[in-house]
PDB file of C-alpha atoms in Angstrom:
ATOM      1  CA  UNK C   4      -6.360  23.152  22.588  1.00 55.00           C
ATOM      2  CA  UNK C   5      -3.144  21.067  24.198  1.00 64.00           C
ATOM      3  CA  UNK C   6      -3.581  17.698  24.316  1.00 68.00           C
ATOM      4  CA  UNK C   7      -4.744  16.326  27.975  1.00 74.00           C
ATOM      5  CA  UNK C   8      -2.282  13.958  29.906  1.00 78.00           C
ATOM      6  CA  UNK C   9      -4.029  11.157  31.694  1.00 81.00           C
ATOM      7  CA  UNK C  10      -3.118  10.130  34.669  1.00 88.00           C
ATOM      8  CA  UNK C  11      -3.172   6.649  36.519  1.00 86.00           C
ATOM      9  CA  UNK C  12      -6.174   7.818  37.836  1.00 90.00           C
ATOM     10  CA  UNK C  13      -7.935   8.045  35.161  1.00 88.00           C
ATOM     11  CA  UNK C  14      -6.980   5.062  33.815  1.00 89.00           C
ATOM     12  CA  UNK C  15      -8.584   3.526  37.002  1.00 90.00           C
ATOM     13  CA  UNK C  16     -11.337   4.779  36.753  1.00 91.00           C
ATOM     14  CA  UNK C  17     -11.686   3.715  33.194  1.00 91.00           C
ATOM     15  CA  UNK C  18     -11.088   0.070  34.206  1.00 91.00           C
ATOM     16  CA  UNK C  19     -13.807   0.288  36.353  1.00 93.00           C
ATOM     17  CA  UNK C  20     -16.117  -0.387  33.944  1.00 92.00           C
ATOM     18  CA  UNK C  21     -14.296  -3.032  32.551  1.00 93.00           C
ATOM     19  CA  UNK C  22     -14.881  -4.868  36.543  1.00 94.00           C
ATOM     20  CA  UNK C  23     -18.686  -3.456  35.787  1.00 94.00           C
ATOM     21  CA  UNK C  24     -18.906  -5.383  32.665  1.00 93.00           C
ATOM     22  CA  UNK C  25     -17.104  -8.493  34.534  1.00 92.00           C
ATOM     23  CA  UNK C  26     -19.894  -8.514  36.984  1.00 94.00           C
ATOM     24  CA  UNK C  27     -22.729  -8.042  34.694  1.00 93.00           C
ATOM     25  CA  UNK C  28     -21.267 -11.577  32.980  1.00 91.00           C
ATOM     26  CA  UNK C  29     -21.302 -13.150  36.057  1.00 92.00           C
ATOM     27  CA  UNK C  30     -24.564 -11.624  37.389  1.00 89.00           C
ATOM     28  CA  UNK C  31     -26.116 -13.106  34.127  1.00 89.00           C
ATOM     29  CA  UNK C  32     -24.189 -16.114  33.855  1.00 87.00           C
ATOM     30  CA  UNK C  33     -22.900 -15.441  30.386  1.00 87.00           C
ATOM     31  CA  UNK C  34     -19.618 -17.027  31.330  1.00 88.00           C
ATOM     32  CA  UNK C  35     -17.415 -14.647  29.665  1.00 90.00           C
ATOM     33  CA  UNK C  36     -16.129 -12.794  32.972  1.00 90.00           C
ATOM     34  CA  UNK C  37     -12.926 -14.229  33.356  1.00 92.00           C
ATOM     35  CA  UNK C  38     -11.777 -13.922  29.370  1.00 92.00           C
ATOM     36  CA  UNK C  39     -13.193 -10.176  29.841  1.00 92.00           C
ATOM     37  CA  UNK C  40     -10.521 -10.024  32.612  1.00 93.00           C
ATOM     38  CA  UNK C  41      -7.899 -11.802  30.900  1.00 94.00           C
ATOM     39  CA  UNK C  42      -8.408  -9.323  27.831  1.00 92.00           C
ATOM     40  CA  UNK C  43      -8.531  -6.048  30.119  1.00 92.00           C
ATOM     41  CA  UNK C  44      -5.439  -7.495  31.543  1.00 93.00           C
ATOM     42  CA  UNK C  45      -3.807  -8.698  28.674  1.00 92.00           C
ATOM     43  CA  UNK C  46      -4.131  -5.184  26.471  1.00 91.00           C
ATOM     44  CA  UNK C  47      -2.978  -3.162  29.607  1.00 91.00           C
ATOM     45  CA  UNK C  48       0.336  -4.858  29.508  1.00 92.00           C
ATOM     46  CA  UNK C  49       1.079  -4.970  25.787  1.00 88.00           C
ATOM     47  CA  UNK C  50       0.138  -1.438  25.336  1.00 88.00           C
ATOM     48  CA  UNK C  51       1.992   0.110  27.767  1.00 89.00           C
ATOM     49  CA  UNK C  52       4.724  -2.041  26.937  1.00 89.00           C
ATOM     50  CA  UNK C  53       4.903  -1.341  23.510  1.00 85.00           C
ATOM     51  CA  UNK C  54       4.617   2.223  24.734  1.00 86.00           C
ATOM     52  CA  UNK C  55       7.865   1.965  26.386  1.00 87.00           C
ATOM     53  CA  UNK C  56       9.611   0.390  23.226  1.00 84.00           C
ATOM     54  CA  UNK C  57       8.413   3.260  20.979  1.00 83.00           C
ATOM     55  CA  UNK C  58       9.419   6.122  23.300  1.00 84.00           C
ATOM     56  CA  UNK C  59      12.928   4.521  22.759  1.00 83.00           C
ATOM     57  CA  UNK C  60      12.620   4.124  19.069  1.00 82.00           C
ATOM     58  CA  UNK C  61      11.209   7.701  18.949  1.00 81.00           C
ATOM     59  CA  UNK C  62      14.567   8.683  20.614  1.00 82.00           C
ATOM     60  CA  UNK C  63      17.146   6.622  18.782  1.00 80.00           C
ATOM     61  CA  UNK C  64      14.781   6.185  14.987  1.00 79.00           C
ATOM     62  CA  UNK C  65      17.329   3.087  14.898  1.00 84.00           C
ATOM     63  CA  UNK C  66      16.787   1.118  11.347  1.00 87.00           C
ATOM     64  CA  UNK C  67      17.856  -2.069  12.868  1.00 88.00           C
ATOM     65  CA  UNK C  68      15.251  -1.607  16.276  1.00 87.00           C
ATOM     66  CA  UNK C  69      12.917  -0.469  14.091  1.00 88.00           C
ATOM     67  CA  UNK C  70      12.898  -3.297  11.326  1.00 90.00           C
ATOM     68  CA  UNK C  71      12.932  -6.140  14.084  1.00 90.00           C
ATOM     69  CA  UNK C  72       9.753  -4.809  15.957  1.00 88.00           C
ATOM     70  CA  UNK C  73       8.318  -4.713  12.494  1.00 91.00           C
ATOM     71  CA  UNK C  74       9.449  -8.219  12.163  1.00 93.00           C
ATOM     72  CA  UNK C  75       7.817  -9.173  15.314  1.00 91.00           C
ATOM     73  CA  UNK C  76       4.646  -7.606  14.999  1.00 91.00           C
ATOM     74  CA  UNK C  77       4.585 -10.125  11.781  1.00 92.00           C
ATOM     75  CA  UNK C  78       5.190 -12.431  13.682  1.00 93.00           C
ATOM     76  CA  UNK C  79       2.371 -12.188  15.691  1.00 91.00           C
ATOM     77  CA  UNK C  80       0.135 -11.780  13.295  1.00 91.00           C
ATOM     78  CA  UNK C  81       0.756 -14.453  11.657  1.00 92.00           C
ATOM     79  CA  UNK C  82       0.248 -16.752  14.502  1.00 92.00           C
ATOM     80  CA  UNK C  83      -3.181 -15.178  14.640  1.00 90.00           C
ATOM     81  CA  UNK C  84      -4.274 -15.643  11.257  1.00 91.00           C
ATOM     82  CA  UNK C  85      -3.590 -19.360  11.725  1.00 90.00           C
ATOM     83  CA  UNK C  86      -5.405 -19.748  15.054  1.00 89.00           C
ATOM     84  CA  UNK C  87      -8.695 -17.824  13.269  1.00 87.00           C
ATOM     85  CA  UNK C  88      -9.095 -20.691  10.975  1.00 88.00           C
ATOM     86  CA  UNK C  89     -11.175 -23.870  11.572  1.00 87.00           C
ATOM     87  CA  UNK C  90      -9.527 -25.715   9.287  1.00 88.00           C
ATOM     88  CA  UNK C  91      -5.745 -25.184   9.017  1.00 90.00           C
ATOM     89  CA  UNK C  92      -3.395 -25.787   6.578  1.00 91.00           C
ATOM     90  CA  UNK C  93      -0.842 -28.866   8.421  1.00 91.00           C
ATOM     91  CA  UNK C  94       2.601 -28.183   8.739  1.00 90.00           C
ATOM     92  CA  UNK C  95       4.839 -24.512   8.331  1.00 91.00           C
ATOM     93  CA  UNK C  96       1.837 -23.868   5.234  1.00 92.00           C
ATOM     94  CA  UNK C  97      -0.384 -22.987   7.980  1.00 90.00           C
ATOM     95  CA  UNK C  98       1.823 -20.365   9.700  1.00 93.00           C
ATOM     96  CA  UNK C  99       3.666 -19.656   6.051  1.00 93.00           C
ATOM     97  CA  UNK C 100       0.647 -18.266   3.833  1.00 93.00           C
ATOM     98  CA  UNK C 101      -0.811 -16.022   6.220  1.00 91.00           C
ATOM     99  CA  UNK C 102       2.517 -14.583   7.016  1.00 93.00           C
ATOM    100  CA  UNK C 103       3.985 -14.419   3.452  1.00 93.00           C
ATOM    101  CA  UNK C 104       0.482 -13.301   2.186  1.00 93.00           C
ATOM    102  CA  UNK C 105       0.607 -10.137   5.138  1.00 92.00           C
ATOM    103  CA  UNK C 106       4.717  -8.988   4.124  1.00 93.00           C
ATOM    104  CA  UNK C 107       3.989  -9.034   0.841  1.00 92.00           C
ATOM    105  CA  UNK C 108       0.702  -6.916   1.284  1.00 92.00           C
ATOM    106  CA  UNK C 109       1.444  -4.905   3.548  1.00 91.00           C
ATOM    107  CA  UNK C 110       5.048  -4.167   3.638  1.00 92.00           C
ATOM    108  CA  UNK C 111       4.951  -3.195  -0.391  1.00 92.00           C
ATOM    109  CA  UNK C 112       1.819  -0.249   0.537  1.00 92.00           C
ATOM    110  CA  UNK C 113       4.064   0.574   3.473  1.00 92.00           C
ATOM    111  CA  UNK C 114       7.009   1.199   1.525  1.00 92.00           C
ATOM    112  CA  UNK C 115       4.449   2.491  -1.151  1.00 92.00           C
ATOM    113  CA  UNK C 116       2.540   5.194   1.123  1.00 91.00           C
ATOM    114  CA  UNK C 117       5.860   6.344   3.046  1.00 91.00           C
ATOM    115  CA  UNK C 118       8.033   6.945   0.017  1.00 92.00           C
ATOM    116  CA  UNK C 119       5.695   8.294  -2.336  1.00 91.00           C
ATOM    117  CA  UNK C 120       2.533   9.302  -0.351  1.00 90.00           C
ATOM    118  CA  UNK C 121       3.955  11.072   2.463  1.00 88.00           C
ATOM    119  CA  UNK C 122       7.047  11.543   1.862  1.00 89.00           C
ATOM    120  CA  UNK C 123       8.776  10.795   5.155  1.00 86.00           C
ATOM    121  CA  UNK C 124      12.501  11.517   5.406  1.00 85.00           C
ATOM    122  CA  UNK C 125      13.905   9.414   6.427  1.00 85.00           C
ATOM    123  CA  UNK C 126      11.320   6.808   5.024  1.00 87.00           C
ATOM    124  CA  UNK C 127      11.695   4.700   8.679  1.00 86.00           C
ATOM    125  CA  UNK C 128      10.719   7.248  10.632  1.00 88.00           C
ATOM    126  CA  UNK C 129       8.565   5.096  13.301  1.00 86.00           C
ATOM    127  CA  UNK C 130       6.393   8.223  14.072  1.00 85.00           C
ATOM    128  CA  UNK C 131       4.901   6.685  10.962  1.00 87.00           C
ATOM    129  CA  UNK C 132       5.819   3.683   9.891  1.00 89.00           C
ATOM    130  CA  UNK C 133       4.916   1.609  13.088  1.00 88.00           C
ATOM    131  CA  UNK C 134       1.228   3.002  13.550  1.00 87.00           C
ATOM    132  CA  UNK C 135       1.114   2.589   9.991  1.00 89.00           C
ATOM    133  CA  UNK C 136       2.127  -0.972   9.584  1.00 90.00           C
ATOM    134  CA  UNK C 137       0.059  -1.827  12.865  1.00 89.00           C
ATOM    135  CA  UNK C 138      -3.283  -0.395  11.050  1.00 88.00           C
ATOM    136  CA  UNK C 139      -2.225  -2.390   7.760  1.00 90.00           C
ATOM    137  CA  UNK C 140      -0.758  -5.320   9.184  1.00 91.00           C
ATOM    138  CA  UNK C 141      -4.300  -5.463  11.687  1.00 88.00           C
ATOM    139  CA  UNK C 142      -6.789  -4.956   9.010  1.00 88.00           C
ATOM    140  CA  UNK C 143      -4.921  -7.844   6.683  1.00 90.00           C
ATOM    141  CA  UNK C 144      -4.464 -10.465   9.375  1.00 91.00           C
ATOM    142  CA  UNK C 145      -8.795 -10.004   9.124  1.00 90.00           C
ATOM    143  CA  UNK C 146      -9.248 -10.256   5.797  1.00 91.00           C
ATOM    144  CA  UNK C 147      -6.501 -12.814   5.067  1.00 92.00           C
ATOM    145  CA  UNK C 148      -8.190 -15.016   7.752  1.00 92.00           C
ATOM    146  CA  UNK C 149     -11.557 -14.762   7.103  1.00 93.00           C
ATOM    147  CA  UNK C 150     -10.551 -14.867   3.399  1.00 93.00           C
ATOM    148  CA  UNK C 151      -8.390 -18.460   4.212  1.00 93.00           C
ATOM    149  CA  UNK C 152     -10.906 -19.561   6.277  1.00 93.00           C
ATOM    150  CA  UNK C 153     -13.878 -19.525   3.785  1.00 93.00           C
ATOM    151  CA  UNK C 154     -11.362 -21.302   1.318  1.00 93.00           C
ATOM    152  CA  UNK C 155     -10.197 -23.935   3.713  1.00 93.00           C
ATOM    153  CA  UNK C 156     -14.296 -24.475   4.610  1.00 92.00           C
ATOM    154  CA  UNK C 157     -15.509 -24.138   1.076  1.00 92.00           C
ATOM    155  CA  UNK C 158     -13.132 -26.806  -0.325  1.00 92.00           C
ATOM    156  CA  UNK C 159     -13.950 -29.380   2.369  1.00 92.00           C
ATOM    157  CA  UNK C 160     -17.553 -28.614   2.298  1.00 91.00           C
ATOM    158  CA  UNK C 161     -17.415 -28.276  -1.745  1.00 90.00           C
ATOM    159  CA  UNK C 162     -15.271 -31.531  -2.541  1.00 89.00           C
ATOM    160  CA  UNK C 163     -17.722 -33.844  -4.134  1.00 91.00           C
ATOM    161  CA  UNK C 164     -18.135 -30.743  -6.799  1.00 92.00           C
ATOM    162  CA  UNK C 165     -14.743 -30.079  -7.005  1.00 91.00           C
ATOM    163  CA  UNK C 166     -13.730 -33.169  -8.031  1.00 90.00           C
ATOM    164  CA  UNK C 167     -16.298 -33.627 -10.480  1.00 92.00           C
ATOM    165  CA  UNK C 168     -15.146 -30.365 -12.269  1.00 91.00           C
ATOM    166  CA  UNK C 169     -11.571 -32.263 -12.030  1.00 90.00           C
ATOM    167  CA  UNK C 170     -12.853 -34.926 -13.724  1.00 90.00           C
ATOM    168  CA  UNK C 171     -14.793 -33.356 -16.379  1.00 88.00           C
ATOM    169  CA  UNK C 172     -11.366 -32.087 -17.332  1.00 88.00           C
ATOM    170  CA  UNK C 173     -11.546 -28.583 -15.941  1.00 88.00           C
ATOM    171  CA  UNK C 174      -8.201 -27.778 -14.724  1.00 90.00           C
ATOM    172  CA  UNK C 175      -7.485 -27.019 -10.552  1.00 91.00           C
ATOM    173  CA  UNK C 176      -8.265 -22.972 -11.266  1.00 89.00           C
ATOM    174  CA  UNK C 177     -11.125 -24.150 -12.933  1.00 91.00           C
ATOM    175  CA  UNK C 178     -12.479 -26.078 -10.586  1.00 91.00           C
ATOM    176  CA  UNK C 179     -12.161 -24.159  -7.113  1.00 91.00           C
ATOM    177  CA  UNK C 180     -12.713 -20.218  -9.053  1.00 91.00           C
ATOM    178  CA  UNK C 181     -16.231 -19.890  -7.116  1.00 92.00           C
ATOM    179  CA  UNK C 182     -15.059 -20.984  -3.939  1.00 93.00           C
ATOM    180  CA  UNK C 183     -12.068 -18.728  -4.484  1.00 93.00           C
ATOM    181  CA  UNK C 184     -14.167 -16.014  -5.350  1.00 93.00           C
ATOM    182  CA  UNK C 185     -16.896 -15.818  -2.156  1.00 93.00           C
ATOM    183  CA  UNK C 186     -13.546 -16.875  -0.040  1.00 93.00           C
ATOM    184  CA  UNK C 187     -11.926 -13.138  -1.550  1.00 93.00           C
ATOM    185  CA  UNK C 188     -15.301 -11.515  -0.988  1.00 93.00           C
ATOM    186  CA  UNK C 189     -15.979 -11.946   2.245  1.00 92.00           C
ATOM    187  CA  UNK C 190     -12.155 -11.229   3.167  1.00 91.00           C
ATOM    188  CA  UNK C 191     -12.353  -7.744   1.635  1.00 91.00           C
ATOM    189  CA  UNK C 192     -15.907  -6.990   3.520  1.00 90.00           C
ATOM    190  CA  UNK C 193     -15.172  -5.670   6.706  1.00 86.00           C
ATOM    191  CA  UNK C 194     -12.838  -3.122   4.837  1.00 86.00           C
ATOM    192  CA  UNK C 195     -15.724  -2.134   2.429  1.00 87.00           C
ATOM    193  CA  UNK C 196     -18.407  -1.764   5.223  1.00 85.00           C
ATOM    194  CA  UNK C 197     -16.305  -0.056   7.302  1.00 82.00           C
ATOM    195  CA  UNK C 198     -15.231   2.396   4.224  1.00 83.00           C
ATOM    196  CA  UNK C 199     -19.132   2.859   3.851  1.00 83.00           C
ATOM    197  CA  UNK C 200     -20.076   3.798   7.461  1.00 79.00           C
ATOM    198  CA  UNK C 201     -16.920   6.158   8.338  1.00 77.00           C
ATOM    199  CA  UNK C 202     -17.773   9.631   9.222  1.00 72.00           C
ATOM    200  CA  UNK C 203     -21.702   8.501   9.632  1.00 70.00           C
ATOM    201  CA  UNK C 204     -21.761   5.767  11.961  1.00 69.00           C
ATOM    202  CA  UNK C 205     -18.087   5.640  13.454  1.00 67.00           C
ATOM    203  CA  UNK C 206     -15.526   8.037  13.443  1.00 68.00           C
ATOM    204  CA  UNK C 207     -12.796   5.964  12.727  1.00 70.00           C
ATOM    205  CA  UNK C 208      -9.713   5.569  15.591  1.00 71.00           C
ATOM    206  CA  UNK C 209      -6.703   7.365  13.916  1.00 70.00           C
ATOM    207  CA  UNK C 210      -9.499  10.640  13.093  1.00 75.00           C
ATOM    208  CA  UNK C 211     -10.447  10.495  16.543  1.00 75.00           C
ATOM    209  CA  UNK C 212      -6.754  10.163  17.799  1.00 74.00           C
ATOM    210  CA  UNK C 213      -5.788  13.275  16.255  1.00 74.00           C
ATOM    211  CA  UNK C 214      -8.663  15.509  17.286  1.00 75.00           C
ATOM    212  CA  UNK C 215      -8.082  14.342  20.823  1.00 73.00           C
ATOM    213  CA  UNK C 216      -4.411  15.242  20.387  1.00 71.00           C
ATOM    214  CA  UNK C 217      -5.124  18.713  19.080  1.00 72.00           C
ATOM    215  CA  UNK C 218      -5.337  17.999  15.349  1.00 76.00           C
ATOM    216  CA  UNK C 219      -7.325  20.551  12.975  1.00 81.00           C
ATOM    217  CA  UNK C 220     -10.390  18.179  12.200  1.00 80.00           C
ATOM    218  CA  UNK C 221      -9.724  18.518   8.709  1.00 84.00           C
ATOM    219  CA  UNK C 222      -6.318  17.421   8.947  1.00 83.00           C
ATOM    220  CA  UNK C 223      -7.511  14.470  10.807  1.00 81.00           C
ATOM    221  CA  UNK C 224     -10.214  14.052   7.919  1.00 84.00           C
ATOM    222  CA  UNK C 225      -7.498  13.733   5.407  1.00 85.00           C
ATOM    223  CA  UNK C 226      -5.414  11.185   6.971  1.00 84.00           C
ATOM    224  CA  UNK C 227      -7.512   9.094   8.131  1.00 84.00           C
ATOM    225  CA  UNK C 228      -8.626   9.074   3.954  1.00 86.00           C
ATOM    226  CA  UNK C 229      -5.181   8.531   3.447  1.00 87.00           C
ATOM    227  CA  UNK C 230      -5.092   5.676   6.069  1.00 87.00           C
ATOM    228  CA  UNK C 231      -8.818   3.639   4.957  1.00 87.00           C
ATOM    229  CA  UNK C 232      -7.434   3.791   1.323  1.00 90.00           C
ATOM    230  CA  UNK C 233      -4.207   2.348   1.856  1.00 90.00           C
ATOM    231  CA  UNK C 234      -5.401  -0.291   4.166  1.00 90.00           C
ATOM    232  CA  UNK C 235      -8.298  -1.308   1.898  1.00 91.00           C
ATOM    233  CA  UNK C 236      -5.200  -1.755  -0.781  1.00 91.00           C
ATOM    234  CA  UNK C 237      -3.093  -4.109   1.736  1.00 91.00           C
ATOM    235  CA  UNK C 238      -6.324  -5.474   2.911  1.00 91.00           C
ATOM    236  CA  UNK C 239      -7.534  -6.800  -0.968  1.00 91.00           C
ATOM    237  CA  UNK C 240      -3.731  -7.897  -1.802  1.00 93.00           C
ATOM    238  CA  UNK C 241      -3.013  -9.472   1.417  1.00 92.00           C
ATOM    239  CA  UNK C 242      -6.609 -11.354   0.624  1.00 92.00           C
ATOM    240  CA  UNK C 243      -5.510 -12.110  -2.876  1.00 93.00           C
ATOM    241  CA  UNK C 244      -2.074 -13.709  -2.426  1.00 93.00           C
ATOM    242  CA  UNK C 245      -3.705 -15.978   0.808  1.00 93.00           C
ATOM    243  CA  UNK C 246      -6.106 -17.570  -1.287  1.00 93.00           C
ATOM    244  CA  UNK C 247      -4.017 -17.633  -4.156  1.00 94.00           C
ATOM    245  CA  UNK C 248      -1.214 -19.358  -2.116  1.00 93.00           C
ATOM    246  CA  UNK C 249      -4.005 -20.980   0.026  1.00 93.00           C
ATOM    247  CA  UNK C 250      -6.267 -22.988  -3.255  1.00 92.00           C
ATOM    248  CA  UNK C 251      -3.063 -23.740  -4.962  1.00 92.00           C
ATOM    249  CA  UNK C 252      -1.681 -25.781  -1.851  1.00 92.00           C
ATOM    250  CA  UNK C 253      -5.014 -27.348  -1.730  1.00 92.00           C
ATOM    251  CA  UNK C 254      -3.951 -29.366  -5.247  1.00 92.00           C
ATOM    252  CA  UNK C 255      -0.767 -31.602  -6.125  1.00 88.00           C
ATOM    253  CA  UNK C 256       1.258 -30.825  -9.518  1.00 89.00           C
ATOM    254  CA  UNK C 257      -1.107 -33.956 -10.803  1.00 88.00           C
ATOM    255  CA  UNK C 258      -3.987 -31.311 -10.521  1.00 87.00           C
ATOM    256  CA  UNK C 259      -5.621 -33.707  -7.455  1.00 90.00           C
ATOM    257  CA  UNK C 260      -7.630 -32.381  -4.347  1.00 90.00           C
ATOM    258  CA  UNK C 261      -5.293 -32.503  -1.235  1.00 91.00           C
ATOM    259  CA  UNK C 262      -7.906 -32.420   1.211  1.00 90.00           C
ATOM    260  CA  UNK C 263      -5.380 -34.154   3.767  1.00 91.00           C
ATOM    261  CA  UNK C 264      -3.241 -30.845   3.489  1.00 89.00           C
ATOM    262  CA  UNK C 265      -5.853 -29.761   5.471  1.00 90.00           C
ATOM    263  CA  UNK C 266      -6.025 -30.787   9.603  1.00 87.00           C
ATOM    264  CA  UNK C 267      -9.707 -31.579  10.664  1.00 81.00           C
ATOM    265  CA  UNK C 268     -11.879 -29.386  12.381  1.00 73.00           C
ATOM    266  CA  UNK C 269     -11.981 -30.142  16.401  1.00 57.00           C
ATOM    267  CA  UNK C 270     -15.728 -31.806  16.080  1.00 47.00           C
ATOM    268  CA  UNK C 271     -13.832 -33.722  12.938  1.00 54.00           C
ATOM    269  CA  UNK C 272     -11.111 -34.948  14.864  1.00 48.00           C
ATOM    270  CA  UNK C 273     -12.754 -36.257  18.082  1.00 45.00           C
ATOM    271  CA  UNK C 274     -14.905 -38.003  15.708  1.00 42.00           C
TER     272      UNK C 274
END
């Protein structure tokens, strides 16, 4: 079966329901109308956008075009790992270990799955490595903020222990390890339970992509495998080097908590 063009028709009438689910807010005074709006509006425009800029990459597979839209998709998420947290790190930290923590991750099981996996020739193709890289780079940001965020929490919430591991002599590792451990847990979680559920409660988007575009489901099967396995790697390593990057910035070389690294939470700060 060919795959089915849409048409802006259909696209209207797809939006539609995004007005229908506008009005219901403000029929029920949930408030959330306009952001619904904004959204609908908002992912319109990037997408087809972005759909634009990979028709001409598609065309030219130019290393340099290529490498700065990976560069700016980065970019971006980066900006909204920071803006996830309650309590951010001050200063270019902030910005710094979510996107250092997300290259690292998921630019190394990019390189990783193109060279070795699948065996792409050449190895920047952007057929594959831009929806790769947006999957990886998408599930990271997550994890990396949720991760950060439970570290940033824990610490302020966990000080009066922290310190008193400090001075009992236990060194900085020692003394944040548990916080550092439920802050890892719960970033790897949404990766896990959505690993558990696929094929029984979702089928995930890249399986369902492919059937719709006339893949054998089997074929679709297999790389969307391909694609939960790598992105639970990036996910957990992304996760690891933010709180790694994120608990050591929380102490001075003198092994002291640095809670003033930290900016207050909005209640904090009008207080």
């Amino acid at each position: 079966m060919s795959l089915i063009l849409l048409t802006p028709l259909d696209l209207a009438l797809a939006a539609v329901l995004v007005l229908l689910l506008a009005a219901m807010s403000w029929h029920l005074h949930l408030g959330v109308e306009r952001r619904v709006l904004i959204a609908a509006a908002r992912s319109t425009v990037q997408l087809l956008l972005v759909g634009l800029v990979l028709k001409a990459l598609f065309a030219e597979t130019n290393p340099w075009l290529i490498a700065l839209m990976a560069l700016v998709m980065l970019a971006v998420a980066g900006i909204e790992v920071l803006q996830r947290q309650k309590r951010r790190f001050r200063g270019p930290w902030g910005y710094g270990i979510g996107a250092v923590s997300m290259f690292v991750s998921s630019f190394s099981v990019l390189l990783l799955t193109l060279t070795v996996i699948i065996r792409v020739d050449p190895w920047y193709q952007p057929q594959y490595l831009i929806p790769l890289l947006g999957m990886l780079l998408g599930n990271t940001m997550s994890g990396a903020a949720i991760a950060l965020d439970t570290l940033t929490r824990g610490a302020w919430d966990g000080r009066g222990p922290i310190e008193a591991r400090l001075l009992a002599g236990g060194t900085w590792d020692q003394a944040i390890t548990a916080i550092r451990r439920d802050s890892l847990r719960a970033g790897l979680i949404p990766i896990v339970n959505a690993m558990a559920t696929a094929g029984l409660v979702s089928l995930p988007g890249m399986m369902t992509g492919q059937i719709l575009a006339g893949s054998p489901p089997m074929e679709a099967a297999k790389y969307q495998l391909l694609i939960m396995f790598v992105i639970s790697a990036g996910t957990g390593l992304g996760s690891v080097a933010a709180v790694w990057l994120g608990s050591r910035r929380l102490f001075d070389e003198r092994e002291r908590l640095r809670l003033d690294r930290l900016r207050p939470a909005g209640r904090d700060a009008g207080a």
